[in-house]
Structure formats: C-alpha cells, structure tokens
Amino acid sequence: MLTTLTTSYTDTRAADLAWALGREPLPALATLDLELSGTRLQLRLLGASHQVLLEEEQSSCSETVACIPGSSTPLPLGVAKRVGDWEYEFAARVEVLSPDRFASRAQELLALVSDHPHGLAGVFPGSPHAFTALLAQRVDGYVHWRTWHAYPQDGQLVATRTRVGVRVPVG
C-alpha cells in the first residue's frame, strides 16, 4: 500500500534516527494491520519514521525507529536480545548514493513495497523520493520486517532488518 503523508518531513537527517524497544504506540499517519500465521502485526508510519507492533498469544513487542525527542539511543548497527519469550534481532545500515542512483533505488523500493500485500510506504510532501517504507513476512516460524527511510537531500537511505522468533528451550 502506498500513501502520501499529509505532514511535514520531521526526521530530516539519517543521523537523527533513534531506535527503541517497548515504546507505547505513537500517533500514526498510516497503518497496515496484518495476520501472519497467528501473529498480529501492525506496521505504522509516523511523522518521524516507523513503528512496528507485534502480538502473539500473551506476548507483545514494539520497535520504534524514529526521530525521538530526548532519546539517548542512537540507531545501532545491530542488536540481539531476548524480549519475553522471543529472540529479537535488529540490523541497520546507511547507504550513501549519487542523486541518479538514489532516485532509481527509491523508485525500485516504492514499487516493491506498494505492490506487496504486506507492504506499507508513505511519501512525504516536497519530494517523491522522501519516503518511509515497511515490508513484513513470516518465514520458518520467524516474523521478519524490513524498512527503508529515505533522505534525498543527503543521498542517504537507511535500511533496517528485524527478525523476531519464539525462543526454543535447550534440551
């Protein structure tokens, strides 16, 4: 699903992004509710980037990657931790692209996500290449999601990958 977001472009630099687990739901500009083999997932576009809410039976998890005022947790390159009974893994990277390559990559990603039944993308006013996009799936008992946060003025594309799965007790 592709939407045009009716808000100002809040997180205007990749370096402003922060990461947080366990935050309460923040006001969303667009949402997509999914059911993936018994797991409820809500993809949320914020004025300041994204939030994913995950629920399964009695467990829940929330991931927020956004410009969070007062946050002291910058966007990490990687995180692996236990969240309740789940194993949570997160990775992020920043790509710096030439203007032509950036425009081409933005078009590819927006087409991929907007045409996918588990995808949500929002384009910010002012540039067709200023967007946040999320794509989710369930594979082999894990819920995965990928996100992209585009900063055309700097040629930066922040890509994240998250994997959440139930921890299997050892022997």
Tab-separated table of N, CA and C in Angstrom:
chain	number	residue	atom	x	y	z
A	1	MET	N	0.849	-1.169	0.000
A	1	MET	CA	0.000	0.000	0.000
A	1	MET	C	0.902	1.242	0.000
A	2	LEU	N	0.584	2.171	-0.877
A	2	LEU	CA	1.330	3.418	-0.974
A	2	LEU	C	0.413	4.567	-0.619
A	3	THR	N	0.910	5.465	0.218
A	3	THR	CA	0.119	6.625	0.617
A	3	THR	C	0.988	7.872	0.597
A	4	THR	N	0.354	9.003	0.369
A	4	THR	CA	1.043	10.286	0.500
A	4	THR	C	0.727	10.815	1.892
A	5	LEU	N	1.755	11.093	2.644
A	5	LEU	CA	1.591	11.527	4.029
A	5	LEU	C	1.337	13.022	4.077
A	6	THR	N	0.329	13.413	4.822
A	6	THR	CA	-0.017	14.830	4.925
A	6	THR	C	0.572	15.403	6.216
A	7	THR	N	1.872	15.552	6.195
A	7	THR	CA	2.600	16.101	7.339
A	7	THR	C	3.927	16.644	6.852
A	8	SER	N	4.564	17.411	7.683
A	8	SER	CA	5.900	17.877	7.333
A	8	SER	C	6.901	16.744	7.528
A	9	TYR	N	8.009	16.850	6.856
A	9	TYR	CA	9.076	15.858	6.893
A	9	TYR	C	9.870	16.095	8.176
A	10	THR	N	9.600	15.319	9.246
A	10	THR	CA	10.132	15.581	10.580
A	10	THR	C	11.586	15.153	10.752
A	11	ASP	N	11.886	13.902	10.433
A	11	ASP	CA	13.263	13.425	10.653
A	11	ASP	C	14.049	13.642	9.367
A	12	THR	N	14.679	14.785	9.280
A	12	THR	CA	15.273	15.211	8.020
A	12	THR	C	16.730	14.781	7.831
A	13	ARG	N	17.278	14.030	8.771
A	13	ARG	CA	18.649	13.530	8.625
A	13	ARG	C	18.721	12.110	9.171
A	14	ALA	N	19.462	11.265	8.491
A	14	ALA	CA	19.619	9.891	8.952
A	14	ALA	C	20.206	9.853	10.361
A	15	ALA	N	21.107	10.786	10.664
A	15	ALA	CA	21.749	10.811	11.981
A	15	ALA	C	20.766	11.120	13.109
A	16	ASP	N	19.574	11.644	12.792
A	16	ASP	CA	18.571	11.954	13.818
A	16	ASP	C	17.761	10.739	14.247
A	17	LEU	N	17.864	9.642	13.507
A	17	LEU	CA	17.084	8.454	13.847
A	17	LEU	C	17.578	7.813	15.136
A	18	ALA	N	16.640	7.373	15.931
A	18	ALA	CA	16.943	6.636	17.158
A	18	ALA	C	16.147	5.332	17.119
A	19	TRP	N	16.549	4.386	17.933
A	19	TRP	CA	15.920	3.070	17.997
A	19	TRP	C	15.439	2.830	19.424
A	20	ALA	N	14.263	2.209	19.544
A	20	ALA	CA	13.745	1.893	20.874
A	20	ALA	C	12.866	0.650	20.800
A	21	LEU	N	12.936	-0.140	21.849
A	21	LEU	CA	12.042	-1.292	22.032
A	21	LEU	C	11.084	-0.972	23.163
A	22	GLY	N	9.837	-1.450	23.030
A	22	GLY	CA	8.894	-1.383	24.137
A	22	GLY	C	8.155	-0.077	24.311
A	23	ARG	N	8.256	0.831	23.364
A	23	ARG	CA	7.512	2.089	23.481
A	23	ARG	C	6.026	1.856	23.234
A	24	GLU	N	5.224	2.670	23.883
A	24	GLU	CA	3.780	2.659	23.632
A	24	GLU	C	3.532	3.121	22.194
A	25	PRO	N	2.386	2.751	21.625
A	25	PRO	CA	2.082	3.219	20.273
A	25	PRO	C	2.087	4.745	20.189
A	26	LEU	N	2.768	5.239	19.186
A	26	LEU	CA	2.836	6.678	18.924
A	26	LEU	C	1.790	7.031	17.867
A	27	PRO	N	1.390	8.293	17.778
A	27	PRO	CA	0.414	8.676	16.752
A	27	PRO	C	0.922	8.302	15.357
A	28	ALA	N	0.077	7.630	14.593
A	28	ALA	CA	0.458	7.149	13.262
A	28	ALA	C	-0.269	7.925	12.177
A	29	LEU	N	0.424	8.133	11.067
A	29	LEU	CA	-0.164	8.775	9.899
A	29	LEU	C	-0.815	7.747	8.984
A	30	ALA	N	-0.319	6.512	9.027
A	30	ALA	CA	-0.885	5.406	8.244
A	30	ALA	C	-0.512	4.107	8.935
A	31	THR	N	-1.413	3.115	8.854
A	31	THR	CA	-1.138	1.810	9.459
A	31	THR	C	-1.569	0.704	8.502
A	32	LEU	N	-0.977	-0.460	8.697
A	32	LEU	CA	-1.384	-1.663	7.981
A	32	LEU	C	-1.409	-2.788	9.000
A	33	ASP	N	-2.597	-3.379	9.216
A	33	ASP	CA	-2.763	-4.497	10.138
A	33	ASP	C	-2.627	-5.802	9.365
A	34	LEU	N	-1.774	-6.700	9.883
A	34	LEU	CA	-1.516	-7.979	9.230
A	34	LEU	C	-1.721	-9.115	10.219
A	35	GLU	N	-2.089	-10.269	9.706
A	35	GLU	CA	-2.155	-11.516	10.466
A	35	GLU	C	-1.246	-12.484	9.719
A	36	LEU	N	-0.147	-12.885	10.351
A	36	LEU	CA	0.826	-13.777	9.719
A	36	LEU	C	0.914	-15.063	10.533
A	37	SER	N	0.144	-16.061	10.159
A	37	SER	CA	0.155	-17.374	10.830
A	37	SER	C	-0.008	-17.243	12.338
A	38	GLY	N	-1.034	-16.546	12.777
A	38	GLY	CA	-1.323	-16.424	14.201
A	38	GLY	C	-0.638	-15.275	14.907
A	39	THR	N	0.200	-14.557	14.208
A	39	THR	CA	0.873	-13.397	14.780
A	39	THR	C	0.241	-12.135	14.207
A	40	ARG	N	-0.156	-11.234	15.101
A	40	ARG	CA	-0.709	-9.954	14.671
A	40	ARG	C	0.426	-8.935	14.607
A	41	LEU	N	0.449	-8.213	13.527
A	41	LEU	CA	1.498	-7.245	13.278
A	41	LEU	C	0.841	-5.968	12.776
A	42	GLN	N	1.263	-4.839	13.316
A	42	GLN	CA	0.787	-3.565	12.792
A	42	GLN	C	1.996	-2.753	12.366
A	43	LEU	N	2.039	-2.435	11.072
A	43	LEU	CA	3.066	-1.562	10.528
A	43	LEU	C	2.533	-0.144	10.632
A	44	ARG	N	3.355	0.770	11.159
A	44	ARG	CA	2.892	2.133	11.433
A	44	ARG	C	3.880	3.147	10.859
A	45	LEU	N	3.374	4.051	10.043
A	45	LEU	CA	4.174	5.176	9.556
A	45	LEU	C	3.924	6.357	10.478
A	46	LEU	N	4.992	6.912	10.989
A	46	LEU	CA	4.919	8.067	11.882
A	46	LEU	C	5.401	9.301	11.132
A	47	GLY	N	5.081	10.463	11.623
A	47	GLY	CA	5.647	11.681	11.047
A	47	GLY	C	7.155	11.684	11.202
A	48	ALA	N	7.635	10.886	12.153
A	48	ALA	CA	9.069	10.818	12.431
A	48	ALA	C	9.648	9.440	12.127
A	49	SER	N	9.069	8.680	11.248
A	49	SER	CA	9.546	7.422	10.671
A	49	SER	C	8.637	6.232	10.920
A	50	HIS	N	9.064	5.167	11.676
A	50	HIS	CA	8.203	3.979	11.750
A	50	HIS	C	8.120	3.372	13.135
A	51	GLN	N	7.069	2.562	13.291
A	51	GLN	CA	6.883	1.750	14.493
A	51	GLN	C	6.209	0.459	14.046
A	52	VAL	N	6.645	-0.657	14.638
A	52	VAL	CA	6.024	-1.953	14.370
A	52	VAL	C	5.562	-2.517	15.702
A	53	LEU	N	4.294	-2.934	15.744
A	53	LEU	CA	3.714	-3.561	16.932
A	53	LEU	C	3.442	-5.019	16.599
A	54	LEU	N	3.919	-5.911	17.461
A	54	LEU	CA	3.816	-7.351	17.241
A	54	LEU	C	3.114	-7.968	18.435
A	55	GLU	N	2.114	-8.808	18.190
A	55	GLU	CA	1.401	-9.510	19.262
A	55	GLU	C	1.191	-10.955	18.876
A	56	GLU	N	1.416	-11.837	19.843
A	56	GLU	CA	1.194	-13.261	19.642
A	56	GLU	C	0.823	-13.864	20.986
A	57	GLU	N	-0.361	-14.460	21.062
A	57	GLU	CA	-0.883	-15.010	22.305
A	57	GLU	C	-0.762	-13.983	23.430
A	58	GLN	N	0.050	-14.253	24.452
A	58	GLN	CA	0.163	-13.340	25.595
A	58	GLN	C	1.386	-12.425	25.529
A	59	SER	N	2.105	-12.441	24.417
A	59	SER	CA	3.333	-11.650	24.306
A	59	SER	C	3.150	-10.507	23.323
A	60	SER	N	3.903	-9.435	23.555
A	60	SER	CA	3.893	-8.314	22.618
A	60	SER	C	5.279	-7.683	22.574
A	61	CYS	N	5.517	-6.980	21.491
A	61	CYS	CA	6.805	-6.320	21.283
A	61	CYS	C	6.542	-5.101	20.402
A	62	SER	N	7.240	-4.019	20.662
A	62	SER	CA	7.154	-2.867	19.770
A	62	SER	C	8.557	-2.388	19.444
A	63	GLU	N	8.745	-2.040	18.182
A	63	GLU	CA	10.010	-1.471	17.719
A	63	GLU	C	9.710	-0.098	17.150
A	64	THR	N	10.502	0.873	17.554
A	64	THR	CA	10.355	2.223	17.026
A	64	THR	C	11.703	2.681	16.486
A	65	VAL	N	11.717	3.122	15.242
A	65	VAL	CA	12.888	3.766	14.648
A	65	VAL	C	12.383	5.106	14.161
A	66	ALA	N	12.804	6.159	14.841
A	66	ALA	CA	12.248	7.474	14.558
A	66	ALA	C	13.109	8.558	15.178
A	67	CYS	N	12.788	9.769	14.837
A	67	CYS	CA	13.369	10.937	15.495
A	67	CYS	C	12.599	11.084	16.808
A	68	ILE	N	13.217	10.679	17.908
A	68	ILE	CA	12.547	10.639	19.204
A	68	ILE	C	13.147	11.724	20.088
A	69	PRO	N	12.402	12.796	20.349
A	69	PRO	CA	12.946	13.859	21.191
A	69	PRO	C	13.404	13.316	22.552
A	70	GLY	N	14.604	13.695	22.947
A	70	GLY	CA	15.128	13.286	24.244
A	70	GLY	C	15.695	11.881	24.279
A	71	SER	N	15.693	11.164	23.149
A	71	SER	CA	16.222	9.802	23.141
A	71	SER	C	17.740	9.833	23.181
A	72	SER	N	18.302	8.928	23.969
A	72	SER	CA	19.755	8.829	24.040
A	72	SER	C	20.239	7.542	23.384
A	73	THR	N	19.349	6.843	22.658
A	73	THR	CA	19.716	5.591	21.996
A	73	THR	C	19.761	5.813	20.494
A	74	PRO	N	20.938	6.092	19.945
A	74	PRO	CA	21.025	6.289	18.500
A	74	PRO	C	20.750	4.974	17.767
A	75	LEU	N	20.593	5.070	16.480
A	75	LEU	CA	20.326	3.887	15.662
A	75	LEU	C	21.543	2.959	15.706
A	76	PRO	N	21.382	1.758	16.271
A	76	PRO	CA	22.526	0.839	16.354
A	76	PRO	C	22.740	0.101	15.032
A	77	LEU	N	23.958	-0.377	14.815
A	77	LEU	CA	24.223	-1.211	13.646
A	77	LEU	C	23.592	-2.582	13.816
A	78	GLY	N	23.533	-3.057	15.072
A	78	GLY	CA	22.923	-4.360	15.318
A	78	GLY	C	22.562	-4.552	16.776
A	79	VAL	N	21.499	-5.326	16.996
A	79	VAL	CA	21.029	-5.661	18.334
A	79	VAL	C	20.539	-7.100	18.299
A	80	ALA	N	20.868	-7.862	19.325
A	80	ALA	CA	20.301	-9.199	19.502
A	80	ALA	C	19.973	-9.315	20.980
A	81	LYS	N	18.697	-9.545	21.292
A	81	LYS	CA	18.315	-9.653	22.694
A	81	LYS	C	17.042	-10.463	22.838
A	82	ARG	N	16.786	-10.849	24.058
A	82	ARG	CA	15.568	-11.573	24.376
A	82	ARG	C	14.505	-10.561	24.800
A	83	VAL	N	13.310	-10.702	24.223
A	83	VAL	CA	12.162	-9.867	24.564
A	83	VAL	C	11.052	-10.834	24.961
A	84	GLY	N	10.856	-11.009	26.270
A	84	GLY	CA	9.906	-12.030	26.733
A	84	GLY	C	10.396	-13.402	26.308
A	85	ASP	N	9.542	-14.150	25.597
A	85	ASP	CA	9.936	-15.471	25.090
A	85	ASP	C	10.496	-15.407	23.677
A	86	TRP	N	10.696	-14.215	23.159
A	86	TRP	CA	11.159	-14.063	21.787
A	86	TRP	C	12.636	-13.726	21.718
A	87	GLU	N	13.237	-14.153	20.630
A	87	GLU	CA	14.577	-13.709	20.266
A	87	GLU	C	14.395	-12.585	19.247
A	88	TYR	N	14.959	-11.434	19.538
A	88	TYR	CA	14.813	-10.249	18.699
A	88	TYR	C	16.173	-9.909	18.108
A	89	GLU	N	16.224	-9.722	16.793
A	89	GLU	CA	17.460	-9.321	16.118
A	89	GLU	C	17.160	-8.138	15.214
A	90	PHE	N	18.004	-7.127	15.288
A	90	PHE	CA	17.842	-5.900	14.511
A	90	PHE	C	19.176	-5.529	13.893
A	91	ALA	N	19.147	-5.063	12.658
A	91	ALA	CA	20.353	-4.560	11.996
A	91	ALA	C	19.981	-3.338	11.171
A	92	ALA	N	20.907	-2.389	11.087
A	92	ALA	CA	20.682	-1.176	10.303
A	92	ALA	C	21.953	-0.810	9.551
A	93	ARG	N	21.741	-0.178	8.411
A	93	ARG	CA	22.880	0.343	7.654
A	93	ARG	C	22.435	1.601	6.911
A	94	VAL	N	23.382	2.459	6.652
A	94	VAL	CA	23.119	3.692	5.909
A	94	VAL	C	23.875	3.602	4.592
A	95	GLU	N	23.139	3.734	3.490
A	95	GLU	CA	23.748	3.765	2.161
A	95	GLU	C	23.801	5.220	1.705
A	96	VAL	N	24.928	5.610	1.118
A	96	VAL	CA	25.048	6.942	0.527
A	96	VAL	C	25.121	6.742	-0.983
A	97	LEU	N	24.167	7.360	-1.698
A	97	LEU	CA	24.028	7.127	-3.133
A	97	LEU	C	24.107	8.440	-3.905
A	98	SER	N	24.566	8.361	-5.145
A	98	SER	CA	24.557	9.533	-6.031
A	98	SER	C	23.105	9.908	-6.306
A	99	PRO	N	22.836	11.147	-6.716
A	99	PRO	CA	21.444	11.550	-6.974
A	99	PRO	C	20.715	10.638	-7.971
A	100	ASP	N	21.376	10.240	-9.058
A	100	ASP	CA	20.728	9.356	-10.031
A	100	ASP	C	20.457	7.980	-9.444
A	101	ARG	N	21.435	7.436	-8.756
A	101	ARG	CA	21.268	6.107	-8.148
A	101	ARG	C	20.218	6.158	-7.043
A	102	PHE	N	20.185	7.255	-6.291
A	102	PHE	CA	19.197	7.406	-5.227
A	102	PHE	C	17.787	7.388	-5.808
A	103	ALA	N	17.553	8.174	-6.864
A	103	ALA	CA	16.224	8.234	-7.488
A	103	ALA	C	15.812	6.863	-8.016
A	104	SER	N	16.729	6.155	-8.638
A	104	SER	CA	16.436	4.824	-9.169
A	104	SER	C	16.113	3.836	-8.051
A	105	ARG	N	16.914	3.849	-7.002
A	105	ARG	CA	16.694	2.945	-5.853
A	105	ARG	C	15.372	3.281	-5.158
A	106	ALA	N	15.050	4.557	-5.021
A	106	ALA	CA	13.787	4.962	-4.399
A	106	ALA	C	12.609	4.427	-5.200
A	107	GLN	N	12.654	4.552	-6.518
A	107	GLN	CA	11.575	4.042	-7.360
A	107	GLN	C	11.435	2.532	-7.234
A	108	GLU	N	12.563	1.804	-7.202
A	108	GLU	CA	12.539	0.345	-7.051
A	108	GLU	C	11.880	-0.060	-5.735
A	109	LEU	N	12.294	0.585	-4.659
A	109	LEU	CA	11.771	0.229	-3.342
A	109	LEU	C	10.286	0.567	-3.207
A	110	LEU	N	9.893	1.741	-3.686
A	110	LEU	CA	8.482	2.118	-3.601
A	110	LEU	C	7.612	1.169	-4.421
A	111	ALA	N	8.080	0.739	-5.579
A	111	ALA	CA	7.323	-0.222	-6.392
A	111	ALA	C	7.228	-1.567	-5.673
A	112	LEU	N	8.338	-2.036	-5.116
A	112	LEU	CA	8.348	-3.312	-4.391
A	112	LEU	C	7.358	-3.306	-3.238
A	113	VAL	N	7.421	-2.282	-2.404
A	113	VAL	CA	6.610	-2.237	-1.192
A	113	VAL	C	5.141	-1.941	-1.502
A	114	SER	N	4.883	-0.996	-2.390
A	114	SER	CA	3.488	-0.626	-2.646
A	114	SER	C	2.703	-1.746	-3.319
A	115	ASP	N	3.359	-2.615	-4.062
A	115	ASP	CA	2.683	-3.727	-4.732
A	115	ASP	C	2.600	-4.983	-3.874
A	116	HIS	N	3.221	-4.994	-2.717
A	116	HIS	CA	3.257	-6.193	-1.862
A	116	HIS	C	2.089	-6.171	-0.875
A	117	PRO	N	1.404	-7.301	-0.670
A	117	PRO	CA	0.262	-7.318	0.259
A	117	PRO	C	0.644	-7.053	1.717
A	118	HIS	N	1.917	-7.200	2.070
A	118	HIS	CA	2.382	-6.947	3.431
A	118	HIS	C	3.293	-5.735	3.488
A	119	GLY	N	3.090	-4.798	2.554
A	119	GLY	CA	3.943	-3.614	2.479
A	119	GLY	C	3.172	-2.326	2.701
A	120	LEU	N	3.836	-1.366	3.329
A	120	LEU	CA	3.268	-0.043	3.575
A	120	LEU	C	4.355	0.988	3.303
A	121	ALA	N	4.040	1.953	2.450
A	121	ALA	CA	5.003	3.010	2.129
A	121	ALA	C	4.287	4.351	2.158
A	122	GLY	N	4.980	5.351	2.667
A	122	GLY	CA	4.445	6.701	2.699
A	122	GLY	C	5.454	7.671	2.136
A	123	VAL	N	4.993	8.497	1.202
A	123	VAL	CA	5.836	9.519	0.591
A	123	VAL	C	5.517	10.849	1.271
A	124	PHE	N	6.563	11.558	1.660
A	124	PHE	CA	6.406	12.843	2.322
A	124	PHE	C	6.283	13.953	1.284
A	125	PRO	N	5.557	15.030	1.613
A	125	PRO	CA	5.421	16.144	0.669
A	125	PRO	C	6.773	16.797	0.384
A	126	GLY	N	6.903	17.303	-0.823
A	126	GLY	CA	8.113	18.049	-1.167
A	126	GLY	C	9.079	17.292	-2.051
A	127	SER	N	9.085	15.952	-1.974
A	127	SER	CA	9.971	15.163	-2.820
A	127	SER	C	9.378	13.778	-3.008
A	128	PRO	N	9.324	13.297	-4.250
A	128	PRO	CA	8.807	11.941	-4.474
A	128	PRO	C	9.744	10.859	-3.942
A	129	HIS	N	10.955	11.275	-3.569
A	129	HIS	CA	11.926	10.306	-3.061
A	129	HIS	C	12.142	10.404	-1.560
A	130	ALA	N	11.348	11.220	-0.871
A	130	ALA	CA	11.385	11.296	0.597
A	130	ALA	C	10.284	10.366	1.094
A	131	PHE	N	10.682	9.214	1.616
A	131	PHE	CA	9.684	8.216	1.996
A	131	PHE	C	10.164	7.351	3.155
A	132	THR	N	9.196	6.685	3.759
A	132	THR	CA	9.456	5.597	4.696
A	132	THR	C	8.650	4.416	4.198
A	133	ALA	N	9.257	3.228	4.185
A	133	ALA	CA	8.581	2.035	3.690
A	133	ALA	C	8.868	0.853	4.608
A	134	LEU	N	7.860	-0.013	4.776
A	134	LEU	CA	7.976	-1.211	5.609
A	134	LEU	C	7.428	-2.404	4.832
A	135	LEU	N	8.046	-3.553	5.027
A	135	LEU	CA	7.631	-4.781	4.369
A	135	LEU	C	7.805	-5.932	5.347
A	136	ALA	N	6.747	-6.719	5.567
A	136	ALA	CA	6.789	-7.802	6.562
A	136	ALA	C	6.509	-9.150	5.915
A	137	GLN	N	6.992	-10.204	6.575
A	137	GLN	CA	6.697	-11.571	6.158
A	137	GLN	C	6.971	-12.525	7.304
A	138	ARG	N	6.438	-13.732	7.188
A	138	ARG	CA	6.719	-14.777	8.167
A	138	ARG	C	7.376	-15.932	7.427
A	139	VAL	N	8.538	-16.360	7.920
A	139	VAL	CA	9.301	-17.426	7.288
A	139	VAL	C	9.856	-18.332	8.375
A	140	ASP	N	9.576	-19.628	8.274
A	140	ASP	CA	10.145	-20.632	9.187
A	140	ASP	C	9.974	-20.273	10.660
A	141	GLY	N	8.780	-19.831	11.039
A	141	GLY	CA	8.499	-19.544	12.433
A	141	GLY	C	8.989	-18.187	12.925
A	142	TYR	N	9.601	-17.414	12.062
A	142	TYR	CA	10.074	-16.080	12.417
A	142	TYR	C	9.241	-15.030	11.686
A	143	VAL	N	9.024	-13.913	12.343
A	143	VAL	CA	8.436	-12.755	11.686
A	143	VAL	C	9.591	-11.829	11.333
A	144	HIS	N	9.624	-11.419	10.079
A	144	HIS	CA	10.679	-10.536	9.585
A	144	HIS	C	10.045	-9.249	9.091
A	145	TRP	N	10.743	-8.137	9.272
A	145	TRP	CA	10.350	-6.924	8.565
A	145	TRP	C	11.579	-6.141	8.192
A	146	ARG	N	11.430	-5.458	7.073
A	146	ARG	CA	12.488	-4.589	6.569
A	146	ARG	C	11.902	-3.198	6.452
A	147	THR	N	12.727	-2.202	6.655
A	147	THR	CA	12.273	-0.815	6.495
A	147	THR	C	13.326	-0.030	5.733
A	148	TRP	N	12.844	1.041	5.097
A	148	TRP	CA	13.719	1.960	4.390
A	148	TRP	C	13.272	3.379	4.715
A	149	HIS	N	14.224	4.220	5.043
A	149	HIS	CA	13.982	5.624	5.373
A	149	HIS	C	14.865	6.435	4.424
A	150	ALA	N	14.227	7.243	3.577
A	150	ALA	CA	14.958	7.931	2.515
A	150	ALA	C	15.173	9.409	2.837
A	151	TYR	N	16.397	9.855	2.607
A	151	TYR	CA	16.798	11.243	2.825
A	151	TYR	C	17.422	11.766	1.535
A	152	PRO	N	16.576	12.171	0.564
A	152	PRO	CA	17.109	12.548	-0.751
A	152	PRO	C	18.039	13.752	-0.727
A	153	GLN	N	17.831	14.670	0.204
A	153	GLN	CA	18.678	15.868	0.249
A	153	GLN	C	20.132	15.518	0.562
A	154	ASP	N	20.364	14.387	1.242
A	154	ASP	CA	21.726	13.948	1.567
A	154	ASP	C	22.141	12.706	0.785
A	155	GLY	N	21.234	12.171	-0.034
A	155	GLY	CA	21.524	10.942	-0.769
A	155	GLY	C	21.670	9.739	0.150
A	156	GLN	N	21.010	9.775	1.310
A	156	GLN	CA	21.143	8.684	2.275
A	156	GLN	C	19.873	7.846	2.333
A	157	LEU	N	20.076	6.533	2.377
A	157	LEU	CA	18.992	5.584	2.523
A	157	LEU	C	19.328	4.693	3.718
A	158	VAL	N	18.486	4.763	4.739
A	158	VAL	CA	18.683	3.933	5.927
A	158	VAL	C	17.829	2.687	5.746
A	159	ALA	N	18.465	1.528	5.802
A	159	ALA	CA	17.766	0.255	5.661
A	159	ALA	C	17.895	-0.515	6.968
A	160	THR	N	16.770	-1.078	7.443
A	160	THR	CA	16.816	-1.903	8.653
A	160	THR	C	16.219	-3.270	8.352
A	161	ARG	N	16.655	-4.256	9.133
A	161	ARG	CA	16.114	-5.615	9.068
A	161	ARG	C	15.862	-6.072	10.500
A	162	THR	N	14.687	-6.662	10.716
A	162	THR	CA	14.351	-7.177	12.036
A	162	THR	C	13.840	-8.597	11.872
A	163	ARG	N	14.211	-9.451	12.847
A	163	ARG	CA	13.720	-10.823	12.879
A	163	ARG	C	13.332	-11.131	14.311
A	164	VAL	N	12.108	-11.626	14.497
A	164	VAL	CA	11.611	-11.989	15.823
A	164	VAL	C	11.084	-13.405	15.759
A	165	GLY	N	11.509	-14.245	16.726
A	165	GLY	CA	11.037	-15.622	16.766
A	165	GLY	C	10.965	-16.122	18.196
A	166	VAL	N	10.144	-17.142	18.387
A	166	VAL	CA	9.997	-17.726	19.715
A	166	VAL	C	11.266	-18.496	20.058
A	167	ARG	N	11.748	-18.267	21.260
A	167	ARG	CA	12.948	-18.949	21.746
A	167	ARG	C	12.630	-20.407	22.045
A	168	VAL	N	13.458	-21.289	21.544
A	168	VAL	CA	13.264	-22.712	21.788
A	168	VAL	C	14.149	-23.132	22.956
A	169	PRO	N	13.550	-23.699	24.031
A	169	PRO	CA	14.373	-24.135	25.159
A	169	PRO	C	15.359	-25.227	24.740
A	170	VAL	N	16.548	-25.195	25.322
A	170	VAL	CA	17.570	-26.204	25.011
A	170	VAL	C	17.263	-27.462	25.805
A	171	GLY	N	17.280	-28.610	25.093
A	171	GLY	CA	17.159	-29.905	25.532
A	171	GLY	C	16.519	-30.464	26.632
